[in-house]
Tab-separated table of C-alpha atoms in Angstrom:
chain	number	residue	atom	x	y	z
A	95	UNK	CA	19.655	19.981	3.697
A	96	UNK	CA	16.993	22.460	3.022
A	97	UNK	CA	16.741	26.457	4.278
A	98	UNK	CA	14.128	27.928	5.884
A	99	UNK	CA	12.965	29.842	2.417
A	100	UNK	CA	13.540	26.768	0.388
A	101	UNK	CA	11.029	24.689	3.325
A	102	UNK	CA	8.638	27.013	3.368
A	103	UNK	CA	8.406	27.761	-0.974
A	104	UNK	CA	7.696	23.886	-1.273
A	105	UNK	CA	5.355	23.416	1.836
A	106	UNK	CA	3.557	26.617	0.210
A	107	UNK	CA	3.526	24.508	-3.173
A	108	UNK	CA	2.387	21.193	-2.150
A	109	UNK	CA	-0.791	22.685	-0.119
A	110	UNK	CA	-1.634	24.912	-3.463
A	111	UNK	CA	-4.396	23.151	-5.624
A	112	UNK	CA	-1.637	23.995	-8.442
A	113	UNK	CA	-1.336	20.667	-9.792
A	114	UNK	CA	1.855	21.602	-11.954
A	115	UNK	CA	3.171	23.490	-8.625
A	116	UNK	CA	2.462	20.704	-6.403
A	117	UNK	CA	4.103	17.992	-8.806
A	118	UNK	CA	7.235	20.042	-9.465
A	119	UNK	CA	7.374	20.464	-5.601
A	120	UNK	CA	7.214	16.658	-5.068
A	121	UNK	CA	10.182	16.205	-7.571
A	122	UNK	CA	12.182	18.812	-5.883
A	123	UNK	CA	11.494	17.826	-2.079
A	124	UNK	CA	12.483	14.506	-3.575
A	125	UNK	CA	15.689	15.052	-4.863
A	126	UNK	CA	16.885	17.521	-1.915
A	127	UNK	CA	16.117	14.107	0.981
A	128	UNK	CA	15.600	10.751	-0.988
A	129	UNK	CA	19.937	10.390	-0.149
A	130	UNK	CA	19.646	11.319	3.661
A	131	UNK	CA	16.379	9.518	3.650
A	132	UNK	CA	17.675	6.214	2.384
A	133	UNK	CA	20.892	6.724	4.213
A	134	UNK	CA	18.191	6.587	7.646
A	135	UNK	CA	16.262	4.059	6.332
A	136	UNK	CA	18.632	2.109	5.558
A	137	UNK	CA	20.382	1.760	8.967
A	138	UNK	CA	16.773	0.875	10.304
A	139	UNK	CA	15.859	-1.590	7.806
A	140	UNK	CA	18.830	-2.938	7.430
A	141	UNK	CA	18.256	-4.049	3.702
A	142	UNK	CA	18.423	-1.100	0.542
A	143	UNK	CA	15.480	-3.121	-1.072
A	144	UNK	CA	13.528	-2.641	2.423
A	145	UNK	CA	15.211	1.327	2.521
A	146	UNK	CA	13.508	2.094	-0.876
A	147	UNK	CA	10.071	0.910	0.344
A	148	UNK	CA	10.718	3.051	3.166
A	149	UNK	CA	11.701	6.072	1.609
A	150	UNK	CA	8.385	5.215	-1.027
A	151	UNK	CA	6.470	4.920	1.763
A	152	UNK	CA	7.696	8.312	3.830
A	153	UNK	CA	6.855	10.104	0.634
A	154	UNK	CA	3.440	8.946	0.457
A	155	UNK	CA	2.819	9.732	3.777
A	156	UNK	CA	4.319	12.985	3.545
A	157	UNK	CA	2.281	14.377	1.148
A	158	UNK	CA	-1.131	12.821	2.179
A	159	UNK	CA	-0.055	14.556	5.423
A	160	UNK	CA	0.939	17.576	4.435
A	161	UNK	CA	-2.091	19.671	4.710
A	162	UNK	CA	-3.068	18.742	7.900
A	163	UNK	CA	0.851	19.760	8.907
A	164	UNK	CA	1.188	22.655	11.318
A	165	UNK	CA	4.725	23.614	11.019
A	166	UNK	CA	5.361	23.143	14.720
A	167	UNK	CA	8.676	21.653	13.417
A	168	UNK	CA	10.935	22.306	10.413
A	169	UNK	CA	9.882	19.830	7.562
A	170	UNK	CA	13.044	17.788	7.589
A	171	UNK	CA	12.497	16.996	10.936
A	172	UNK	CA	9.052	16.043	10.331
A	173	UNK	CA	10.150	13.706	7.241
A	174	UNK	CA	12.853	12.110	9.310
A	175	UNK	CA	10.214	11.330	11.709
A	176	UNK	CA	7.682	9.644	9.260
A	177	UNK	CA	11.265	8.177	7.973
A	178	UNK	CA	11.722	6.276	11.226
A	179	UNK	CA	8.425	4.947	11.354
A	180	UNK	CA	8.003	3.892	7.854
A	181	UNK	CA	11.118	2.082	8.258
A	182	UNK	CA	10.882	0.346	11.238
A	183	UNK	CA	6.906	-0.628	9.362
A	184	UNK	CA	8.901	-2.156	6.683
A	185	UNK	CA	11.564	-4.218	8.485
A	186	UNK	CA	9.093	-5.284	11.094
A	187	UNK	CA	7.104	-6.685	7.873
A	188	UNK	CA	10.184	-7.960	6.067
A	189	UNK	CA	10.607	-11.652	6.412
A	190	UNK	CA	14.558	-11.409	5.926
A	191	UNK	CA	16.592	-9.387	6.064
A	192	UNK	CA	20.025	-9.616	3.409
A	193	UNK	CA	21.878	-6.748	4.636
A	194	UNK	CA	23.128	-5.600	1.295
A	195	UNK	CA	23.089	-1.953	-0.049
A	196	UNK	CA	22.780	-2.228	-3.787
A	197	UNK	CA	25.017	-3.016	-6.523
A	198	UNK	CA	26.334	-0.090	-8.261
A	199	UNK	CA	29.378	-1.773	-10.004
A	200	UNK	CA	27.069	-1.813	-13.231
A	201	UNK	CA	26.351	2.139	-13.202
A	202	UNK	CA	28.810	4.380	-15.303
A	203	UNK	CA	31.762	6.213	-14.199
A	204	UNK	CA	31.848	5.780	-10.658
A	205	UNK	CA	35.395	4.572	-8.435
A	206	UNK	CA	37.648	1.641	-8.977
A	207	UNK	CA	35.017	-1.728	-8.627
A	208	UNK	CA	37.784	-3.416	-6.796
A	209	UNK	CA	37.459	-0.476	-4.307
A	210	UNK	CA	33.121	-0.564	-4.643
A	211	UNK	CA	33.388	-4.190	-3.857
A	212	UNK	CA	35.299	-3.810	-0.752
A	213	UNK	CA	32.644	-0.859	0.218
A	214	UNK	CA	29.834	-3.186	-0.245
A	215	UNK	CA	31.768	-5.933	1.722
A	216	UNK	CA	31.976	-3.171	4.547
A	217	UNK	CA	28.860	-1.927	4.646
A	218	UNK	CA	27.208	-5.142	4.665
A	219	UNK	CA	29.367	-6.136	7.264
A	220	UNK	CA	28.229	-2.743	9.461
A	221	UNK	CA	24.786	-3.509	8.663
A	222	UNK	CA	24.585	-6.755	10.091
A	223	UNK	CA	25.952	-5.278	13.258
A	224	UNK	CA	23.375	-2.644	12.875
A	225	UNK	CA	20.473	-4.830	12.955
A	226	UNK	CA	21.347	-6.581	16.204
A	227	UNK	CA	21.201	-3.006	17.832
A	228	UNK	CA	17.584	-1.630	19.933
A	229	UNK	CA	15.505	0.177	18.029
A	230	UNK	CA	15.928	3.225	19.544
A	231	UNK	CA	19.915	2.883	18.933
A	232	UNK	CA	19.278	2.583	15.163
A	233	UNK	CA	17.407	5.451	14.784
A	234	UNK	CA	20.175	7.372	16.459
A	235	UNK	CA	22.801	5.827	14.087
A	236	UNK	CA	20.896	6.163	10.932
A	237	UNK	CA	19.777	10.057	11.884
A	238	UNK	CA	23.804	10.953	13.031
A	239	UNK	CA	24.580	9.426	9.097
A	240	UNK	CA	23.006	12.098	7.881
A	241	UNK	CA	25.386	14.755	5.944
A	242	UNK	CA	24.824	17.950	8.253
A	243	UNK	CA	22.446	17.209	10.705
A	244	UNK	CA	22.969	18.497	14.115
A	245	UNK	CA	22.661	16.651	17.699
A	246	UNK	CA	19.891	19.173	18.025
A	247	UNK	CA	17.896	17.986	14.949
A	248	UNK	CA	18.349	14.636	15.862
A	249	UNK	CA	17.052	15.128	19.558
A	250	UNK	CA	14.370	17.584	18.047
A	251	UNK	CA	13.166	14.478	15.731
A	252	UNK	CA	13.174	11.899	18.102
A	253	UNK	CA	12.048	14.099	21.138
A	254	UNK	CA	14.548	13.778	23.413
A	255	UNK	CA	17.169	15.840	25.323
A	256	UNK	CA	20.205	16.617	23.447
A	257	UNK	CA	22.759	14.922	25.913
A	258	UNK	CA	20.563	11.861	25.465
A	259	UNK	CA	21.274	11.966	22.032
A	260	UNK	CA	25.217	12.063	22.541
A	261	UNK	CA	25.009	9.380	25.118
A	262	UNK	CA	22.625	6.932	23.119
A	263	UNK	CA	25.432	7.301	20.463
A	264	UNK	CA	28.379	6.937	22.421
A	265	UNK	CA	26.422	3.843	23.501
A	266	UNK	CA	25.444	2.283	20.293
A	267	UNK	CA	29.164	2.755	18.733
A	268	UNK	CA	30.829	0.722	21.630
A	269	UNK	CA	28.273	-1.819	20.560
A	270	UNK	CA	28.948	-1.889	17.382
A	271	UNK	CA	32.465	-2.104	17.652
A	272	UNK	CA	32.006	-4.730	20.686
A	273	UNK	CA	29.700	-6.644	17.714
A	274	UNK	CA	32.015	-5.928	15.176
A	275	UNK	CA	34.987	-7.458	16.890
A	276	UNK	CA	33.150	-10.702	17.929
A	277	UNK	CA	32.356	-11.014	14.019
A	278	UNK	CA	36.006	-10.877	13.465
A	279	UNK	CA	37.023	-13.039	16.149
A	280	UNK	CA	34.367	-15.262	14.608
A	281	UNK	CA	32.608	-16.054	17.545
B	87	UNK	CA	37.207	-4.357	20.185
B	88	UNK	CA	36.888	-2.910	16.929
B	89	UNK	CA	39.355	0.568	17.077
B	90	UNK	CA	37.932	3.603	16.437
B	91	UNK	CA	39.647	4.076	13.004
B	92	UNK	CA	38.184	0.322	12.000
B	93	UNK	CA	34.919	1.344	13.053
B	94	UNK	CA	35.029	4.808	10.980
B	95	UNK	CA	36.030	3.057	8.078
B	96	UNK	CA	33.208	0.818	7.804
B	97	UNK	CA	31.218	3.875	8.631
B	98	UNK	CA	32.673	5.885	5.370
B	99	UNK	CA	32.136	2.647	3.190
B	100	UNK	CA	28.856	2.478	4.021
B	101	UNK	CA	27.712	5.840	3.609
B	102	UNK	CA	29.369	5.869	0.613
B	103	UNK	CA	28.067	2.949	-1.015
B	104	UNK	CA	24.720	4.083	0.309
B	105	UNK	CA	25.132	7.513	-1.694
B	106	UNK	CA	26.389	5.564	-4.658
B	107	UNK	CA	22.445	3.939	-4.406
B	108	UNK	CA	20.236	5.364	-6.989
B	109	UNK	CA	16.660	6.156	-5.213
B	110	UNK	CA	13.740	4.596	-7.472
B	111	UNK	CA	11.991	7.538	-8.720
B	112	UNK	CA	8.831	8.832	-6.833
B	113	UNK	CA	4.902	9.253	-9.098
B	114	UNK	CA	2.534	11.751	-7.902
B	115	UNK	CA	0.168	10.253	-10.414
B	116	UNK	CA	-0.155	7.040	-8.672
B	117	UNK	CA	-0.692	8.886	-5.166
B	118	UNK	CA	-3.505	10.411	-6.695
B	119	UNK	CA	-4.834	7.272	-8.612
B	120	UNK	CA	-4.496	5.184	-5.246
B	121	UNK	CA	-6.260	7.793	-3.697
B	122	UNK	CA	-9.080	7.943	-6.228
B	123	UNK	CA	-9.640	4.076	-5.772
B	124	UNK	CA	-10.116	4.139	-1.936
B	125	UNK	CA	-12.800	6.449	-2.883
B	126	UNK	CA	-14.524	5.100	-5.837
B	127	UNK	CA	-16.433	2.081	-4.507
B	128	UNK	CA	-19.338	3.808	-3.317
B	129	UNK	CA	-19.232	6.551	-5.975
B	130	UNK	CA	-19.615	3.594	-8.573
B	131	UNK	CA	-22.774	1.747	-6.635
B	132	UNK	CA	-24.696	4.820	-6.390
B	133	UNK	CA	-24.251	5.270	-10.180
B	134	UNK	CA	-25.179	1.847	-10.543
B	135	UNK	CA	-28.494	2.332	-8.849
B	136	UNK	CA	-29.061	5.194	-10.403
B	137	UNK	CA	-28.807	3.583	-13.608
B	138	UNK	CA	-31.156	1.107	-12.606
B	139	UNK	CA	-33.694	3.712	-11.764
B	140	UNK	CA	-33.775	5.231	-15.356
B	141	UNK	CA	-33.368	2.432	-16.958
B	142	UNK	CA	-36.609	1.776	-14.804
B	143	UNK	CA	-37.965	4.842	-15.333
B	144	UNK	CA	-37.400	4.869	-19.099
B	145	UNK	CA	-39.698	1.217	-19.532
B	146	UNK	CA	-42.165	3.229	-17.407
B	147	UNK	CA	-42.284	0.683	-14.400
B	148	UNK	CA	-42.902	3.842	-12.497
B	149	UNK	CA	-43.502	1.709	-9.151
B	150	UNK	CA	-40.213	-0.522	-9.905
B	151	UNK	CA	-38.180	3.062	-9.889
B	152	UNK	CA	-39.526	4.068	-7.170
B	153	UNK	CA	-39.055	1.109	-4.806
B	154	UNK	CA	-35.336	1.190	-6.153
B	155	UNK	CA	-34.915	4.649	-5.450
B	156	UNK	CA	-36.690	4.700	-1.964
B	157	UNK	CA	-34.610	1.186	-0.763
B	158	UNK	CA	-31.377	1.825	-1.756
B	159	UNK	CA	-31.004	5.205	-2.901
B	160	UNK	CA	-30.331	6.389	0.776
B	161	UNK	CA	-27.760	3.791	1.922
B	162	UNK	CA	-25.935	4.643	-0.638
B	163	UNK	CA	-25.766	8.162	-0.179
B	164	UNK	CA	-24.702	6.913	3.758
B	165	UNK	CA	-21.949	5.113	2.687
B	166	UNK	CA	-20.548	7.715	0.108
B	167	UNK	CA	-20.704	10.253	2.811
B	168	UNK	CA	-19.804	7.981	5.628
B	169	UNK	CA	-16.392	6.776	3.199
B	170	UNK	CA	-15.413	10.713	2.641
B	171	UNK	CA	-15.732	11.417	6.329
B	172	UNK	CA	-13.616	8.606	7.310
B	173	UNK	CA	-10.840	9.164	4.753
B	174	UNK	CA	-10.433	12.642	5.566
B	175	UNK	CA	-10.612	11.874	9.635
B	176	UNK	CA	-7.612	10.004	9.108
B	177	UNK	CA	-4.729	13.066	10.135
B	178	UNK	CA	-2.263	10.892	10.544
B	179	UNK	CA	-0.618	9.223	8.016
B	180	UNK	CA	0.459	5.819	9.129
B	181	UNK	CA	-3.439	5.447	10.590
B	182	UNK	CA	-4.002	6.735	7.125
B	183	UNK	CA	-1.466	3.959	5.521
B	184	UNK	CA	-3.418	1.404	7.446
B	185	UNK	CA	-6.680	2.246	6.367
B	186	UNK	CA	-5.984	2.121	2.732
B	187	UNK	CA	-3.882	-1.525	3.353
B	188	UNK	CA	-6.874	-2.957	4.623
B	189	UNK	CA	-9.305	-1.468	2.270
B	190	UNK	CA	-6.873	-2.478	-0.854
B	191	UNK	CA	-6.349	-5.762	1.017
B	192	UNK	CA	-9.964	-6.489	0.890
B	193	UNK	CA	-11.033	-5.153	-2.213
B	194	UNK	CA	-8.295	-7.761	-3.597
B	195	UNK	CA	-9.651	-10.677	-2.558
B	196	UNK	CA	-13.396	-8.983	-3.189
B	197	UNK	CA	-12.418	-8.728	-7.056
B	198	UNK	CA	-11.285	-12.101	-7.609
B	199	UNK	CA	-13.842	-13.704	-5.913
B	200	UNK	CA	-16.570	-10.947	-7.578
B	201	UNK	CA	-14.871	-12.381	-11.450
B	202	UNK	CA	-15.421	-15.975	-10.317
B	203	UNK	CA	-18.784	-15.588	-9.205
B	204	UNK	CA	-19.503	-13.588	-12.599
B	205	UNK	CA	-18.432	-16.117	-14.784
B	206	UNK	CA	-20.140	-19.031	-13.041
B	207	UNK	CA	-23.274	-16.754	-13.176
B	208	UNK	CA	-22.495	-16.488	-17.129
B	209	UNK	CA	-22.219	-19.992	-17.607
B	210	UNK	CA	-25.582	-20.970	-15.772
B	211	UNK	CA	-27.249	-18.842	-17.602
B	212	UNK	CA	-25.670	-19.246	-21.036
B	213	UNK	CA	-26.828	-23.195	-19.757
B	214	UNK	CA	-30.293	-22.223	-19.150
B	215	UNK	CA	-30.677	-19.720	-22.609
B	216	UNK	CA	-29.312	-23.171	-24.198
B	217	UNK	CA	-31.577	-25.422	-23.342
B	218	UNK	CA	-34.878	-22.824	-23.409
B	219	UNK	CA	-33.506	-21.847	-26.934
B	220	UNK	CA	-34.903	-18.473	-26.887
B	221	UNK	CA	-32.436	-15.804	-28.239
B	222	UNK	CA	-33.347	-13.390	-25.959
B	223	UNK	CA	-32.477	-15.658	-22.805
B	224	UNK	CA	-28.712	-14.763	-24.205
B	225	UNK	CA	-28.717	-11.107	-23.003
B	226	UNK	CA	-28.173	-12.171	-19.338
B	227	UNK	CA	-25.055	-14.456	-20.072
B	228	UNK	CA	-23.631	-11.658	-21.992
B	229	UNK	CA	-24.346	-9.108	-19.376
B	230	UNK	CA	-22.880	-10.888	-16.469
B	231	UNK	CA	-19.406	-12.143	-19.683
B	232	UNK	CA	-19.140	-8.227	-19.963
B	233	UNK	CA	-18.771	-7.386	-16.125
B	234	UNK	CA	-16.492	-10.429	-15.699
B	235	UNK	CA	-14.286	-9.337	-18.041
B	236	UNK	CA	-15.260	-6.018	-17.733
B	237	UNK	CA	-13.605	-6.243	-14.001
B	238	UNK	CA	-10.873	-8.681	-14.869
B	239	UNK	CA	-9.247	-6.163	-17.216
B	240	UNK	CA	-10.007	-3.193	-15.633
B	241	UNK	CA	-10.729	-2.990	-11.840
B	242	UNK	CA	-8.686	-5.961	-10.956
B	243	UNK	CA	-5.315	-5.214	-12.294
B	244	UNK	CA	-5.621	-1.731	-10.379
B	245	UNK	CA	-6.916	-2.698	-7.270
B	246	UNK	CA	-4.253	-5.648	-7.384
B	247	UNK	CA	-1.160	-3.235	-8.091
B	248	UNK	CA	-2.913	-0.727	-5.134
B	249	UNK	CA	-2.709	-3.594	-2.815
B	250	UNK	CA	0.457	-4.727	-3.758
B	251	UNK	CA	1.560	-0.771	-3.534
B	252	UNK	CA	0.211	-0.400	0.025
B	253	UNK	CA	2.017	-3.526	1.419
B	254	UNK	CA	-1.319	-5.478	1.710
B	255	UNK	CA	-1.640	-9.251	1.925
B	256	UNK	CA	-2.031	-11.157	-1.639
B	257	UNK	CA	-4.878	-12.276	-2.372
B	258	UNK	CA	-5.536	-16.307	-2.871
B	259	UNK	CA	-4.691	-17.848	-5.877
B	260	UNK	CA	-7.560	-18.213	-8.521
B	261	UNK	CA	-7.494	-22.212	-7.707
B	262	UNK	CA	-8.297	-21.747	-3.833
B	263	UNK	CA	-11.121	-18.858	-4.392
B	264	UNK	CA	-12.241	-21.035	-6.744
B	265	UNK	CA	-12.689	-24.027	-4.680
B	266	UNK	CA	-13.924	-21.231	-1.496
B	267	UNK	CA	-16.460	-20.759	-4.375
B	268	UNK	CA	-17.610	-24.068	-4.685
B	269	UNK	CA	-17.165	-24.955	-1.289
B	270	UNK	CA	-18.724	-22.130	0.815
B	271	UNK	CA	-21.048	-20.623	-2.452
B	272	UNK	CA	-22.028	-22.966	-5.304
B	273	UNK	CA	-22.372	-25.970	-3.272
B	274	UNK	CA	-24.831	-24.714	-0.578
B	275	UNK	CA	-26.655	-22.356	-3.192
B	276	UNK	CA	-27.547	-25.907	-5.432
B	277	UNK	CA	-28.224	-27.928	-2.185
B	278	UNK	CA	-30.720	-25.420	-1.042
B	279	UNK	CA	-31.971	-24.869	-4.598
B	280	UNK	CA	-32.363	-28.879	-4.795
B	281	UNK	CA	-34.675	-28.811	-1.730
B	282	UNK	CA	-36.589	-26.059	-2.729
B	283	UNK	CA	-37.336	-27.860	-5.687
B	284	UNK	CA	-38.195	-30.950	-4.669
B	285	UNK	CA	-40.652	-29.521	-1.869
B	286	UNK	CA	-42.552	-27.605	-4.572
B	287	UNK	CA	-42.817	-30.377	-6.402
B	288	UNK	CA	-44.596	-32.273	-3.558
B	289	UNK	CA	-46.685	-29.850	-3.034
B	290	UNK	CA	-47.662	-29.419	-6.582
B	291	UNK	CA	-48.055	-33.162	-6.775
B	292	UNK	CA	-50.141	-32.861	-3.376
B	293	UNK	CA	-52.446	-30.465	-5.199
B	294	UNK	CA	-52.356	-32.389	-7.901
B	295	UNK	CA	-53.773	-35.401	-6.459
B	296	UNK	CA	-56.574	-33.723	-4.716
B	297	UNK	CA	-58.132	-32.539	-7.341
């Protein structure tokens, strides 16, 4: 997601007074992890409206926060951390929960909208099996979504041993599927 | 069971649906104007009392400035120093979210209820200038008009949108704080006022009659 250089340039930029610096930092930080943010957020939260808030909300956080950062850990793993626990703010302050990811059929170009229906259809359908899951089991699923990110990442964000990250997945895909396939059965 | 391949599929759909999502846009601007409003209550009250000193000090009520200066001058000062300390002690930033939700939260319903109390203020006095009929009895119902809507367009919007922003609590509706108003404010303040009044008139009767 981001290099070592690249992490460092923008840390360097959003703790410089440079207002200009600092701003174009934001904008940049943002458009290198709002996708793998949301894509987190939005297997916590369960609901894209509730994923934006989330991803608003780690931003916020993130840079009221970053000054007081000590680079103990790579920035991405720091975000995804913030990440978890801005999600898991919203949904536990979310009344309901719809388990929809957006409608894109209306934006331009894009694939077949018979095919982005069924998608939506799917992913809703995930979702809802998603949400029944522990808390510590989403976080797990929503951090292995992410394009790229290692086992080691994952267990470096959520502080645990790698092999517990492996086995907390294992465990949380047989329960999905075991979910999944009491949905279909409808019972 | 779902299979493996069933399972994957749903998996692809919904990261790809997901990536299909555009992210809302994020505004450094408003992180700095939220931040600017957690900080600007007690900024604004010392100004205030500082404005009340030289207006004071300008109509040469020496001992008026002074009292003003030496009573609340200090508190103020506390509080400014006391709200900057406790801002920046907050590290982390969920504590930090906190914080601001409750301080947004309250200033909310503080605003509305700040408006109300404004305009009643207004009216009673625009009453009393009324019946006196002395044009300079007006300036006081047009001071408190201009802070009521003063606030209304100004401070309340923002602090409104900053609360909403922060995930804090609505405030109540202008028809409950206004009966909280009369309720818990207006009601007690004429009852009181009512007694107050008729015991000095007893007792000025009382004199009265011994003369």
């Amino acid at each position: 997601m981001m290099d070592p250089a690249t992490e460092a340039r923008l840390l360097a930029a959003l703790r410089s007074g440079d207002r200009k610096a600092h701003d174009a930092a934001i904008g940049e930080l943002h458009a290198r992890t709002a996708r793998p943010l949301f894509q987190l957020c939005l297997r916590i939260a369960c609901d894209a409206a509730d994923a934006d808030d989330a991803v608003q909300e780690t931003f916020i956080l993130v840079l009221r926060g970053v000054r007081s950062f000590r680079g103990e850990a790579k920035l991405s793993t720091w975000l995804f951390r913030i990440a978890i626990r801005a999600a898991t703010r919203v949904r536990n302050r979310s009344a309901t929960r719809r388990h929809t990811v957006v409608d894109t059929s209306q934006l331009p170009g894009g694939d077949d909208p018979v095919a982005q229906a069924a998608d939506r259809e799917n992913a809703a359908r995930l979702l809802e099996a998603i949400d029944e899951l522990p808390a510590a089991q989403r976080a797990v699923v929503g951090l292995a979504a992410i394009e790229g990110i290692a086992h080691a990442e994952i267990a470096a964000v959520l502080g645990i041993p790698v092999g517990t990250v492996a086995s907390r997945l294992h465990e949380a895909r047989d329960r999905l599927r075991a979910l999944l396939a009491v949905r279909r059965s409808g019972g | 069971m779902a299979t493996e391949t069933d399972f994957d599929a749903l998996e692809r759909a919904l990261s790809r649906t997901a990536d299909r999502h555009v992210p809302p846009p994020i505004d450094p601007r408003q992180l700095r104007r939220r931040r600017a409003c957690l900080e600007v209550g007690p900024v604004v009250w010392l100004l205030v009392i500082a404005a009340f000193v030289v207006a004071a000090a300008i109509d040469r009520s020496w001992w008026f400035a002074c009292g003003i200066g030496l009573l609340l001058i200090p508190g103020a000062l506390t509080n400014l120093i006391a709200r900057r300390r406790e801002v920046a002690a907050l590290t982390d930033p969920g504590d930090l979210a906190e914080y601001e939700k409750r301080d947004f939260e309250a200033q909310a319903k503080h605003q509305r209820s700040a408006v109300l109390i404004e305009v009643t203020a207004a009216v009673a006095f625009a009453i009393v200038a009324w019946q006196a009929g002395e044009a300079w009895r007006w300036i006081v119902p047009a001071v408190f008009g201009t802070l009521a809507l003063g606030r209304a367009i100004t401070v309340l919007p923002f602090v409104e949108r900053a609360n909403r922003d922060a995930g804090g609590e609505r405030p109540h509706g202008w028809s409950v704080q206004l009966l909280l108003l009369v309720l818990f404010l207006l009601l007690p303040f004429l009852l009181v006022a009512g007694g107050v009044h008729r015991v000095w008139r007893r007792i000025r009767t009382g004199l009265g009659g011994r003369r």
